């Protein structure tokens, strides 16, 4: 009977805009069994992507309100559900698999879970989650790589952080997961930033605004791509990604999903007269969009995601970002609600 709870939980996750597709190997059920109990799966399967008060959930599932609240609080600590407080009342919703539940598994991540995730993504999970549009994440260009008169407000990464009040840093779940498989890089772990415009009491791993900005500088220097939620408003985190570990960028580099991330509205251009042929830009490109031809670097514009890392690393200032022509500009959805609606439409789950 408990197996049915996991089936129902998987189905509930797949009804969310982000998706949690079923696979021939049914590895998705093994993942859920690894991270939650049958009782938690049963309760989670009754939740949706809408925030609901505890009394409404308790009435629907037929369990006393106090017990439901205790269970949901425990599930929130494990990343299975999200919570907020409105007018002093706790509300809960089901967390999506990615971005959400998976990212909350830092403490649980071990050899077994890491390999289950690899199997799931390779068996169709990656395509099912990352191919539907709008993409989960979008690329933000590195600081000072776009002319000030060109940069779109939602692309100014420094301004986004300057407007926040509280900051937090944690290990990158993708690199932690890859450490249990066979990580191919030595990029730093503790570079996953979250932030809020709301003042709150300091907590573990909270950092100052200056420290958050320093992490931006550090990640650009070593060659990591900034990605955020694919929305204009309501940003709360910045991932700093590499093409060998990041599940989103691996959509491009490994799983053949061209639009697994929303590209920035800029593309790299390398001046052949100024290029020294040193290959630095080729090494720094996380999606293999630059190659060497006749001793100079050439950009594959179709593959370029507009991150600007070739610009920040070029020793001869031969590279620059160019804004795309107006007909090619694609603005991200205004907010998470708009994004969710568009995503459900494209997945055939809404009209």
Short mmCIF file of C-alpha atoms in Angstrom, two decimals, residues 39-247:
data_model
loop_
_atom_site.label_atom_id
_atom_site.label_comp_id
_atom_site.label_asym_id
_atom_site.label_seq_id
_atom_site.Cartn_x
_atom_site.Cartn_y
_atom_site.Cartn_z
CA UNK A 39 3.25 8.83 5.68
CA UNK A 40 4.97 11.94 4.34
CA UNK A 41 4.41 10.80 0.75
CA UNK A 42 0.71 10.26 1.49
CA UNK A 43 0.29 13.76 2.90
CA UNK A 44 2.43 15.40 0.20
CA UNK A 45 0.34 13.75 -2.51
CA UNK A 46 -2.70 15.69 -1.24
CA UNK A 47 -1.01 19.07 -1.67
CA UNK A 48 -0.81 21.33 -4.70
CA UNK A 49 1.23 24.32 -5.80
CA UNK A 50 -1.15 26.70 -4.02
CA UNK A 51 -0.49 27.89 -0.49
CA UNK A 52 -3.20 26.59 1.87
CA UNK A 53 -3.86 27.01 5.59
CA UNK A 54 -3.45 24.00 7.86
CA UNK A 55 -7.17 23.71 8.65
CA UNK A 56 -8.07 23.36 4.96
CA UNK A 57 -5.43 20.66 4.47
CA UNK A 58 -6.48 18.82 7.64
CA UNK A 59 -10.13 18.78 6.57
CA UNK A 60 -9.24 17.40 3.14
CA UNK A 61 -6.98 14.59 4.40
CA UNK A 62 -9.12 13.72 7.44
CA UNK A 63 -6.35 14.09 10.03
CA UNK A 64 -6.52 16.28 13.16
CA UNK A 65 -5.21 19.80 12.51
CA UNK A 66 -2.54 19.66 15.23
CA UNK A 67 -1.09 16.43 13.80
CA UNK A 68 -1.14 17.79 10.24
CA UNK A 69 0.67 20.94 11.35
CA UNK A 70 3.37 18.88 13.12
CA UNK A 71 3.86 16.68 10.05
CA UNK A 72 3.99 19.64 7.67
CA UNK A 73 6.54 21.49 9.78
CA UNK A 74 8.79 18.42 9.71
CA UNK A 75 8.27 18.07 5.96
CA UNK A 76 9.16 21.75 5.49
CA UNK A 77 12.47 21.17 7.27
CA UNK A 78 13.14 18.32 4.82
CA UNK A 79 12.29 20.46 1.81
CA UNK A 80 9.18 18.48 0.80
CA UNK A 81 6.88 21.45 1.30
CA UNK A 82 7.21 25.22 1.35
CA UNK A 83 5.59 27.44 3.96
CA UNK A 84 4.75 31.06 4.51
CA UNK A 85 2.76 33.09 7.01
CA UNK A 86 -0.11 35.34 5.98
CA UNK A 87 -1.85 37.46 8.62
CA UNK A 88 -0.21 35.31 11.27
CA UNK A 89 -1.53 32.07 9.74
CA UNK A 90 0.81 29.33 8.51
CA UNK A 91 0.24 28.14 4.97
CA UNK A 92 1.84 25.25 3.07
CA UNK A 93 2.25 24.06 -0.51
CA UNK A 94 3.99 21.17 -2.23
CA UNK A 95 7.57 21.99 -3.24
CA UNK A 96 8.48 21.20 -6.86
CA UNK A 97 11.16 18.60 -7.48
CA UNK A 98 13.46 21.09 -9.28
CA UNK A 99 13.92 23.86 -8.28
CA UNK A 100 12.91 23.00 -4.72
CA UNK A 101 12.85 19.53 -3.22
CA UNK A 102 16.09 18.35 -4.82
CA UNK A 103 18.03 21.44 -3.77
CA UNK A 104 16.97 20.81 -0.15
CA UNK A 105 18.80 17.47 -0.01
CA UNK A 106 22.24 18.76 0.96
CA UNK A 107 22.28 16.84 4.24
CA UNK A 108 20.75 13.69 2.74
CA UNK A 109 22.94 13.57 -0.34
CA UNK A 110 25.01 10.37 -0.38
CA UNK A 111 26.35 7.88 -2.92
CA UNK A 112 22.97 6.20 -3.42
CA UNK A 113 20.91 9.36 -3.87
CA UNK A 114 23.53 10.93 -6.16
CA UNK A 115 23.48 7.92 -8.47
CA UNK A 116 19.69 7.68 -8.41
CA UNK A 117 19.53 11.30 -9.55
CA UNK A 118 22.00 10.61 -12.38
CA UNK A 119 19.95 7.63 -13.53
CA UNK A 120 16.69 9.54 -13.34
CA UNK A 121 17.95 12.51 -15.34
CA UNK A 122 19.55 10.32 -18.02
CA UNK A 123 16.41 8.16 -18.29
CA UNK A 124 14.15 11.03 -19.31
CA UNK A 125 13.92 13.15 -16.19
CA UNK A 126 16.15 15.88 -17.63
CA UNK A 127 14.21 16.15 -20.89
CA UNK A 128 10.86 16.13 -19.11
CA UNK A 129 11.87 18.84 -16.66
CA UNK A 130 14.07 21.09 -18.80
CA UNK A 131 12.64 20.89 -22.31
CA UNK A 132 9.24 22.49 -21.58
CA UNK A 133 9.18 26.28 -21.81
CA UNK A 134 9.56 28.77 -20.23
CA UNK A 135 12.86 27.42 -18.89
CA UNK A 136 13.36 27.04 -15.13
CA UNK A 137 16.41 29.33 -15.06
CA UNK A 138 17.79 32.17 -17.12
CA UNK A 139 21.33 33.42 -17.59
CA UNK A 140 22.43 36.80 -16.23
CA UNK A 141 25.59 38.26 -17.80
CA UNK A 142 28.65 38.91 -15.65
CA UNK A 143 29.03 42.37 -14.15
CA UNK A 144 30.23 45.16 -16.44
CA UNK A 145 30.14 43.00 -19.58
CA UNK A 146 27.14 44.79 -21.13
CA UNK A 147 27.08 48.48 -22.03
CA UNK A 148 25.08 50.44 -19.45
CA UNK A 149 22.70 51.78 -22.11
CA UNK A 150 21.97 48.23 -23.30
CA UNK A 151 21.56 46.28 -20.09
CA UNK A 152 18.00 45.36 -19.21
CA UNK A 153 16.96 46.09 -15.60
CA UNK A 154 16.36 42.43 -14.77
CA UNK A 155 19.90 41.61 -15.98
CA UNK A 156 21.77 43.96 -13.64
CA UNK A 157 23.00 41.38 -11.15
CA UNK A 158 24.78 43.85 -8.91
CA UNK A 159 21.73 46.12 -8.66
CA UNK A 160 19.58 43.11 -7.74
CA UNK A 161 21.82 42.37 -4.76
CA UNK A 162 22.13 46.02 -3.80
CA UNK A 163 18.35 46.16 -3.38
CA UNK A 164 18.26 43.17 -1.00
CA UNK A 165 18.56 43.35 2.80
CA UNK A 166 19.48 39.85 3.95
CA UNK A 167 21.88 37.37 2.36
CA UNK A 168 22.68 33.69 2.77
CA UNK A 169 25.23 31.35 1.20
CA UNK A 170 25.26 27.57 1.02
CA UNK A 171 26.96 24.73 -0.81
CA UNK A 172 25.97 24.09 -4.42
CA UNK A 173 23.79 20.97 -4.42
CA UNK A 174 24.95 20.08 -7.95
CA UNK A 175 28.64 19.95 -6.98
CA UNK A 176 27.84 18.10 -3.77
CA UNK A 177 25.92 15.54 -5.83
CA UNK A 178 28.76 15.24 -8.33
CA UNK A 179 31.26 14.70 -5.50
CA UNK A 180 29.45 11.40 -4.89
CA UNK A 181 29.62 10.48 -8.58
CA UNK A 182 32.95 11.72 -9.95
CA UNK A 183 33.22 15.49 -10.11
CA UNK A 184 35.12 16.78 -13.12
CA UNK A 185 35.97 20.24 -11.79
CA UNK A 186 37.47 21.98 -8.78
CA UNK A 187 35.14 24.97 -8.70
CA UNK A 188 34.24 26.22 -5.20
CA UNK A 189 31.30 24.68 -3.34
CA UNK A 190 29.97 27.45 -1.13
CA UNK A 191 28.75 29.90 -3.75
CA UNK A 192 24.96 29.40 -3.87
CA UNK A 193 23.45 32.77 -2.88
CA UNK A 194 19.96 33.51 -1.61
CA UNK A 195 18.65 36.90 -0.59
CA UNK A 196 15.54 38.73 0.54
CA UNK A 197 14.17 42.26 0.73
CA UNK A 198 12.78 41.46 4.20
CA UNK A 199 14.78 42.17 7.33
CA UNK A 200 15.09 39.18 9.69
CA UNK A 201 17.21 37.90 12.54
CA UNK A 202 20.63 36.54 11.47
CA UNK A 203 20.92 32.78 10.96
CA UNK A 204 23.65 30.22 10.21
CA UNK A 205 25.53 30.95 6.98
CA UNK A 206 24.04 34.44 6.69
CA UNK A 207 26.48 36.91 5.14
CA UNK A 208 26.68 40.65 4.58
CA UNK A 209 25.87 42.44 1.35
CA UNK A 210 29.59 43.07 0.86
CA UNK A 211 30.31 39.36 1.22
CA UNK A 212 27.56 38.51 -1.28
CA UNK A 213 29.01 40.94 -3.81
CA UNK A 214 32.47 39.44 -3.19
CA UNK A 215 31.07 36.00 -4.07
CA UNK A 216 29.80 37.46 -7.36
CA UNK A 217 33.32 38.73 -8.07
CA UNK A 218 34.89 35.41 -7.07
CA UNK A 219 32.60 33.29 -9.22
CA UNK A 220 33.11 35.49 -12.26
CA UNK A 221 36.87 35.37 -11.79
CA UNK A 222 36.98 31.56 -11.69
CA UNK A 223 34.53 31.23 -14.59
CA UNK A 224 31.05 30.37 -13.29
CA UNK A 225 27.76 31.34 -14.95
CA UNK A 226 25.17 33.34 -13.00
CA UNK A 227 21.66 31.87 -13.33
CA UNK A 228 18.43 32.89 -11.59
CA UNK A 229 14.72 32.07 -11.72
CA UNK A 230 13.36 32.80 -15.17
CA UNK A 231 11.27 35.79 -14.07
CA UNK A 232 11.65 39.57 -13.96
CA UNK A 233 10.34 40.08 -10.42
CA UNK A 234 10.55 38.01 -7.27
CA UNK A 235 14.14 36.78 -7.55
CA UNK A 236 15.47 35.21 -4.36
CA UNK A 237 18.63 33.31 -5.32
CA UNK A 238 21.62 33.28 -7.65
CA UNK A 239 23.21 30.01 -8.72
CA UNK A 240 26.80 30.07 -9.95
CA UNK A 241 27.01 27.26 -12.42
CA UNK A 242 29.47 25.12 -14.36
CA UNK A 243 28.67 23.02 -17.40
CA UNK A 244 29.95 19.80 -15.84
CA UNK A 245 27.93 19.78 -12.58
CA UNK A 246 24.92 22.08 -12.94
CA UNK A 247 21.80 20.10 -13.83
#
